[in-house]
XYZ file of C-alpha atoms in Angstrom:
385
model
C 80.564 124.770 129.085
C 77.683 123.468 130.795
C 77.608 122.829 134.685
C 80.307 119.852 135.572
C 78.001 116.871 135.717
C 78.306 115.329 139.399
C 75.853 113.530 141.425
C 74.849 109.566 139.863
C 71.481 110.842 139.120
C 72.531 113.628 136.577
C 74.573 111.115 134.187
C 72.922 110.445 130.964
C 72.188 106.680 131.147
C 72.169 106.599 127.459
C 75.686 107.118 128.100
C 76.296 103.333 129.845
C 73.786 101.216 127.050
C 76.604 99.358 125.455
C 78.918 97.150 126.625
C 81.217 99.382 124.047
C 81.391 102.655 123.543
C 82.567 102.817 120.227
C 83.826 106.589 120.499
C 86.363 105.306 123.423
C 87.493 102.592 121.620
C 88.725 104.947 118.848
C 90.083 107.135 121.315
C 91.901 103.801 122.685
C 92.870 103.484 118.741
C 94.168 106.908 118.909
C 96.566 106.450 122.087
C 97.944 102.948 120.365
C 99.132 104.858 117.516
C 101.103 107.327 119.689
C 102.026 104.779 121.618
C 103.904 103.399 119.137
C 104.590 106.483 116.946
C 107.420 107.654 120.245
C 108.973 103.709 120.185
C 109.864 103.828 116.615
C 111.023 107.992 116.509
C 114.394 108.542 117.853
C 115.542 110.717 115.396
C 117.550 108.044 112.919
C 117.839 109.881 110.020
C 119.592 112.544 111.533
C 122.612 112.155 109.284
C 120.557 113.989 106.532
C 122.665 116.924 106.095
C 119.345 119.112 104.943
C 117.918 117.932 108.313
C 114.982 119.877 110.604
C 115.607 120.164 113.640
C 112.110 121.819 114.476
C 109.979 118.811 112.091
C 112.105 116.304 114.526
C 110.980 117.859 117.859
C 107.267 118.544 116.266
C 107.047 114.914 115.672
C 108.562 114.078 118.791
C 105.852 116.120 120.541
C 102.868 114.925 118.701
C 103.741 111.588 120.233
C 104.674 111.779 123.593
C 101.322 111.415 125.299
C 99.967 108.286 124.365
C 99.897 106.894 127.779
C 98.256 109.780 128.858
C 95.286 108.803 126.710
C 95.277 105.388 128.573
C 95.524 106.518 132.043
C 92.238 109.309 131.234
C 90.560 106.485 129.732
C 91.051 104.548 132.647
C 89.364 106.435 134.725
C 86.386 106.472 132.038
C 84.491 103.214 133.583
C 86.825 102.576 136.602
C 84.762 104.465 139.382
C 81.138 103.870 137.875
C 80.398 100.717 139.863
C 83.639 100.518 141.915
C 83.994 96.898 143.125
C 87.564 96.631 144.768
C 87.602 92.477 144.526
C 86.453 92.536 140.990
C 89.273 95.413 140.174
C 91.958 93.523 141.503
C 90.815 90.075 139.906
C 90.438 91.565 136.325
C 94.259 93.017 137.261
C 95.403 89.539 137.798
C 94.137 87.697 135.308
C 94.435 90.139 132.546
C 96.888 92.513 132.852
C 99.739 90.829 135.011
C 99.367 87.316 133.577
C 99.656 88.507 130.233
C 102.426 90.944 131.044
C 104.607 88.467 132.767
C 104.037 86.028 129.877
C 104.905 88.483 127.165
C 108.009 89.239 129.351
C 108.908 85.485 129.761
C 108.470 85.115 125.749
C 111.079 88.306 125.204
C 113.246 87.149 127.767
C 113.515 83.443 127.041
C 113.092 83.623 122.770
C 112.612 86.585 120.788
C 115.699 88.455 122.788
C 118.498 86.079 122.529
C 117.204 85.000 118.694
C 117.161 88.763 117.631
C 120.981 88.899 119.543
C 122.255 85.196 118.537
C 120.179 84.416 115.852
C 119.013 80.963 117.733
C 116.778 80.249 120.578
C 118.604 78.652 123.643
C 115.963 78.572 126.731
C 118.727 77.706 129.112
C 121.733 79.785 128.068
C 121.009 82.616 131.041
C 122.845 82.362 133.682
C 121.575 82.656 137.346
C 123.250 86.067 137.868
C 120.199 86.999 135.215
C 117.645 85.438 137.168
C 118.918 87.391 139.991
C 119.055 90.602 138.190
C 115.323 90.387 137.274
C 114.352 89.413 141.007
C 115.670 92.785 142.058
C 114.045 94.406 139.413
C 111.010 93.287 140.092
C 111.051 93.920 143.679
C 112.198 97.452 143.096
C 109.294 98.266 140.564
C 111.609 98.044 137.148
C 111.053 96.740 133.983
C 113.224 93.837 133.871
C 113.950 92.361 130.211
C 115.673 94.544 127.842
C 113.540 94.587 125.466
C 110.062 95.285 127.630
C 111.044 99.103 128.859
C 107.521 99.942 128.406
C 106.177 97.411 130.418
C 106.490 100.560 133.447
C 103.167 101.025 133.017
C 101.778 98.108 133.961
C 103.352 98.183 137.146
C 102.220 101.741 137.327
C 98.506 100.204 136.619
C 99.215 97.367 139.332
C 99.988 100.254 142.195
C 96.545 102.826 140.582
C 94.484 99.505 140.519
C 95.836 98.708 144.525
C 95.093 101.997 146.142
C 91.801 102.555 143.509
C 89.253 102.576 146.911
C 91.540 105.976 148.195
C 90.692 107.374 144.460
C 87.186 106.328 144.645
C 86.812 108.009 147.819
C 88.323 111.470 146.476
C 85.684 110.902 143.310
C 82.710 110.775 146.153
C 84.105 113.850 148.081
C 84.291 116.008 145.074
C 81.322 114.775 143.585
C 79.317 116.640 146.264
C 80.215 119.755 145.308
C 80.738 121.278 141.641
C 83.361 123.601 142.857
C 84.858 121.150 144.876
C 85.659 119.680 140.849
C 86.270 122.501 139.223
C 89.032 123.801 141.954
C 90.364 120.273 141.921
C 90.979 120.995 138.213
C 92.423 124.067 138.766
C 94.575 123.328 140.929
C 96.519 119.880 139.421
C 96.366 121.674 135.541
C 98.430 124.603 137.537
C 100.458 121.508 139.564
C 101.019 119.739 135.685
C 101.825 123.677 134.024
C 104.367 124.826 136.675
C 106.074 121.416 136.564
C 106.145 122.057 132.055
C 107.744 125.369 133.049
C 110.558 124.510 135.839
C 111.273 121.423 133.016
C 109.911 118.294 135.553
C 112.064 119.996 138.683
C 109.344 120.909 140.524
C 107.347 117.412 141.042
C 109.774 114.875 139.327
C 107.230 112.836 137.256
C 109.056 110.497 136.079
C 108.149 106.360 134.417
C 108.763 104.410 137.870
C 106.134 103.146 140.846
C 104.891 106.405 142.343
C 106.730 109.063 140.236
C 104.436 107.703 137.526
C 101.688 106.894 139.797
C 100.754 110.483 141.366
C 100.356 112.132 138.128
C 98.468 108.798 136.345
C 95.930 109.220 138.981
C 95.303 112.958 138.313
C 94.746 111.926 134.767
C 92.223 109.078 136.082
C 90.035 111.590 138.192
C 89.950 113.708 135.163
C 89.171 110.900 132.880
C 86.363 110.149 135.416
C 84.987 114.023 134.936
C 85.422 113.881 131.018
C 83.333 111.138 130.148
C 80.621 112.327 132.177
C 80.449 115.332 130.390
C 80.978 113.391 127.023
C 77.515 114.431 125.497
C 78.429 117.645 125.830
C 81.702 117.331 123.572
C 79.573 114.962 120.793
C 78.701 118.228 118.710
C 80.558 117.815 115.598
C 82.103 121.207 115.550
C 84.227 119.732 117.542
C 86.451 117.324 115.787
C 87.568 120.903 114.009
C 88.645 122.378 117.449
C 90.061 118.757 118.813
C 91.559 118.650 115.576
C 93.006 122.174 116.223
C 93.410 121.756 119.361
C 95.546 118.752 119.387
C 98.272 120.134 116.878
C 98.232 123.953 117.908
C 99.294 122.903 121.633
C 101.902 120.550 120.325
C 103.222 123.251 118.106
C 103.588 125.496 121.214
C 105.048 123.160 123.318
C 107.550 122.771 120.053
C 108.227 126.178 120.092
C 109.067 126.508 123.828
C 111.511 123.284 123.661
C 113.302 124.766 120.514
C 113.674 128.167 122.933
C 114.827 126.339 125.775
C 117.482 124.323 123.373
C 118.763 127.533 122.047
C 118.762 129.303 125.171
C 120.038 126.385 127.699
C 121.244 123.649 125.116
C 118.572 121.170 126.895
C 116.594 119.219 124.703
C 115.195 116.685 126.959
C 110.972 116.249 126.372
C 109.186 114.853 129.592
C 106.947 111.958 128.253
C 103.431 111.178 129.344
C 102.729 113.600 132.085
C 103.498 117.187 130.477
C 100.170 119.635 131.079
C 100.537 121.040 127.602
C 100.555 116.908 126.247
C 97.642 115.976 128.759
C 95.785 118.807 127.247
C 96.061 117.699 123.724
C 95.448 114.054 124.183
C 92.350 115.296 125.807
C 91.559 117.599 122.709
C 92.314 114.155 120.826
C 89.695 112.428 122.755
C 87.103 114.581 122.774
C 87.900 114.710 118.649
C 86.990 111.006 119.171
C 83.556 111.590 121.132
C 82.672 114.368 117.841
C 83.860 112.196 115.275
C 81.923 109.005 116.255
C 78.826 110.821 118.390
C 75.896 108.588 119.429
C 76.841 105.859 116.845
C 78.384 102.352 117.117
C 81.216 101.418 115.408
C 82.255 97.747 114.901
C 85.559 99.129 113.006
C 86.619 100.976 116.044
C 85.010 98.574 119.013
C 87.454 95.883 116.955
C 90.737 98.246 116.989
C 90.118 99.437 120.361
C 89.750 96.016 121.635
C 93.032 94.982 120.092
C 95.203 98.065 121.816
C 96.263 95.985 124.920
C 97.913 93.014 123.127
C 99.341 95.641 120.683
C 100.825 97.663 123.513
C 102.549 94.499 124.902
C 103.772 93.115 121.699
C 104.844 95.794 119.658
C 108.118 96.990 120.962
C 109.228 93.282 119.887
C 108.045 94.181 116.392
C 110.241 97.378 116.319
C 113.602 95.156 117.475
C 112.559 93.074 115.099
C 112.099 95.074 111.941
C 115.739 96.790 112.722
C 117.177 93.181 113.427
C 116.070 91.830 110.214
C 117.515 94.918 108.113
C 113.380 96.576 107.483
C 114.471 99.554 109.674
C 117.796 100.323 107.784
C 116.712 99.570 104.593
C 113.417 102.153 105.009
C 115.986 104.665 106.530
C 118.215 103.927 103.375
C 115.601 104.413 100.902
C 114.052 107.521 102.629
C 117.558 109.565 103.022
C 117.962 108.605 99.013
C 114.614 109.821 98.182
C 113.479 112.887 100.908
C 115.009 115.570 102.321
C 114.033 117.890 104.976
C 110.643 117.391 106.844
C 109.611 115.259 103.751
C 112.244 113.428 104.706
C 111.275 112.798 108.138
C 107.545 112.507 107.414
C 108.292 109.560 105.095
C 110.033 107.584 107.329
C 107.746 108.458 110.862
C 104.575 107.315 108.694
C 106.423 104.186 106.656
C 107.623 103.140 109.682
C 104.395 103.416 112.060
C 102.256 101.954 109.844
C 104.505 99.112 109.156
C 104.721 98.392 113.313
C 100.979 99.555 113.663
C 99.915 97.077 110.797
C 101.781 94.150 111.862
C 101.003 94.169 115.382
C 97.435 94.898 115.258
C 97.365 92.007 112.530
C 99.341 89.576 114.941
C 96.842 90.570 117.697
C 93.361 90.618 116.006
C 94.472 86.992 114.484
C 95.290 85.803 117.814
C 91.508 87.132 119.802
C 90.168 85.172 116.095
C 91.986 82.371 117.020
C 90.733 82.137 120.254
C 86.816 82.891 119.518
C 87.204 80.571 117.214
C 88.729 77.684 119.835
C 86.444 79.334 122.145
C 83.156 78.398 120.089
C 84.308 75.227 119.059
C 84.607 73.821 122.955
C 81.447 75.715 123.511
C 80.087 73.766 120.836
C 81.215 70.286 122.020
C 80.182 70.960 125.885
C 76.416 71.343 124.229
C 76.664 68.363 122.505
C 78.175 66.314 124.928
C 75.417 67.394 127.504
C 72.602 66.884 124.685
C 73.867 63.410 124.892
């Protein structure tokens, strides 16, 4: 590998043209799909006697990075032209907004309809109300059905102390080996903590258990996209591609020794060194596979990944409320055996919740283009007049 790119004046500016860079927005496309791929695998067609243990952990590896992908992209654009009061503002308005209304939707309709079968806005009691104060103030998710939203508080606390990140960015980017022992040093941190099974540091999916690690993977991010051109050379998407399943198949391996030798078959999710590794491979599959080009297909799926992060857990308790789940379950364990078996019913399954929610979500940002360009449209006229 070439010498770690550092100092402003050795980026590429080719790099920054666009207001898109179609090869992250795949990448972004990439993380979605893994995203949801670990929210819709738990292993529910176990009761196949000709079950695989080892094809249910493989899948189960293969996606539990996604938000891994997310926090390196992050880090992508974050630090380029770092404007604190512009950071926090986009935050605001469209991350937290959006995440509280999502949350006030699941907590006021789609939860009690999915568990009543009718919507009755002022059936909770103030005990509830309660309940989700202290949630909030103790950094928790805090309707049922919106575990994930964890990382969007995670994002709220990165985006908060961003100028102390920035700062470490600056130092490092004065001397190469200042980078490349920074590297060094947190993959060893992220590989010790694989090995002693998360004892070690104690990542973990709450405020700054999640929030030390997420920041490592932003500072990489940071060092990975300058050094994108480098990774563009198509013989690359055959070593991502490699890559990408030959670490997940050793980090298979080693939790199928560890449940035969301790009974333990816990995975950590999101902030494994192995995992961060492979998304990585992943991503730079993404900078190979798209190169120099633009891609209005993948600027368009990209674009759609936050909404379908937010919405799509309420597709999956949706699907299994109205009998879809069960039914593909049924049909699968009459049908497949084995890893077939499983294989079926992980891809069935994610494209069904991938294809609905990016659906629900792309017709929404049409919908309001389209509302959008139509008040644009009047405002002319009306000052034409």
């Amino acid at each position: 590998m070439p010498a770690i790119k550092c100092g402003e004046n050795q980026v590429n500016k080719s790099t920054y043209t666009s207001n898109k860079d179609s090869a992250v927005e795949l990448a972004r496309f990439f993380g979605a799909l893994i995203v949801i791929g670990v929210h819709i695998w738990g292993g529910q067609i176990a009761a196949d006697p000709n079950n695989t243990e080892f094809s249910r952990r493989l899948i189960q590896c293969f996606v539990a990075d996604g938000v891994a992908v997310f926090w390196i992209i992050a880090g992508f654009f974050m630090f380029r032209k770092f404007n604190y009061k512009k950071i926090m503002k986009r935050t605001l308005t469209h991350v937290s907004i959006p995440m509280m209304l999502i949350c006030a939707l699941a907590f006021f309709i789609v939860d009690p309809y999915l568990a009543t079968g009718s919507i009755n806005i002022l059936h909770h009691t103030s005990q509830e109300y309660l309940d989700i104060f202290n949630a909030i103030i103790r950094g928790n998710t805090f309707v049922y059905s919106q575990g994930h939203m964890w990382y969007i508080f995670v994002y709220i606390i990165l985006m908060a102390v961003s100028p102390a990140l920035y700062g470490l960015i600056k130092y490092l980017e004065e001397d190469p080996k200042r980078v490349k022992c920074f590297f060094a040093i947190t993959a060893f941190m992220f590989l010790l903590n694989d090995f002693t099974h998360n004892e070690w540091a104690g990542f973990g999916m709450h405020t700054f258990s999640a929030a030390v690690p997420a920041a490592i993977q932003m500072v990489w991010g940071y060092f990975l996209y300058k050094n994108k051109e480098f990774f563009q050379k198509k013989i690359n998407i055959l070593w991502g591609i490699l890559a990408f399943f030959g670490l997940n198949l050793l980090r298979c391996v080693y939790l199928m020794h560890r449940l035969q030798a301790a009974g333990d078959i816990q995975i950590l999710y999101w902030y494994t060194g192995v995992g961060t590794l492979a998304v990585i491979a992943g991503i730079i599959c993404c900078f190979a596979l798209v190169g120099k080009r633009s891609s209005r297909l993948a600027n368009v799926l990209g674009g759609a990944t936050f909404g379908v992060y937010l919405i799509h857990p309420c597709i999956v308790e949706t699907l299994q409320a109205k009998g879809y789940t069960p039914g593909i379950e049924a049909g699968c364990l009459n049908h497949f055996t084995g890893i077939t078996l499983e294989l079926a019913y992980f891809g069935i399954m994610l494209l069904s919740v991938a294809g609905l929610s990016f659906a629900i979500v792309l017709l929404y940002q049409l919908c309001k283009w389209a509302v959008l360009k139509l008040l644009s449209k009047k405002k002319i006229q009306k000052a034409a007049e």
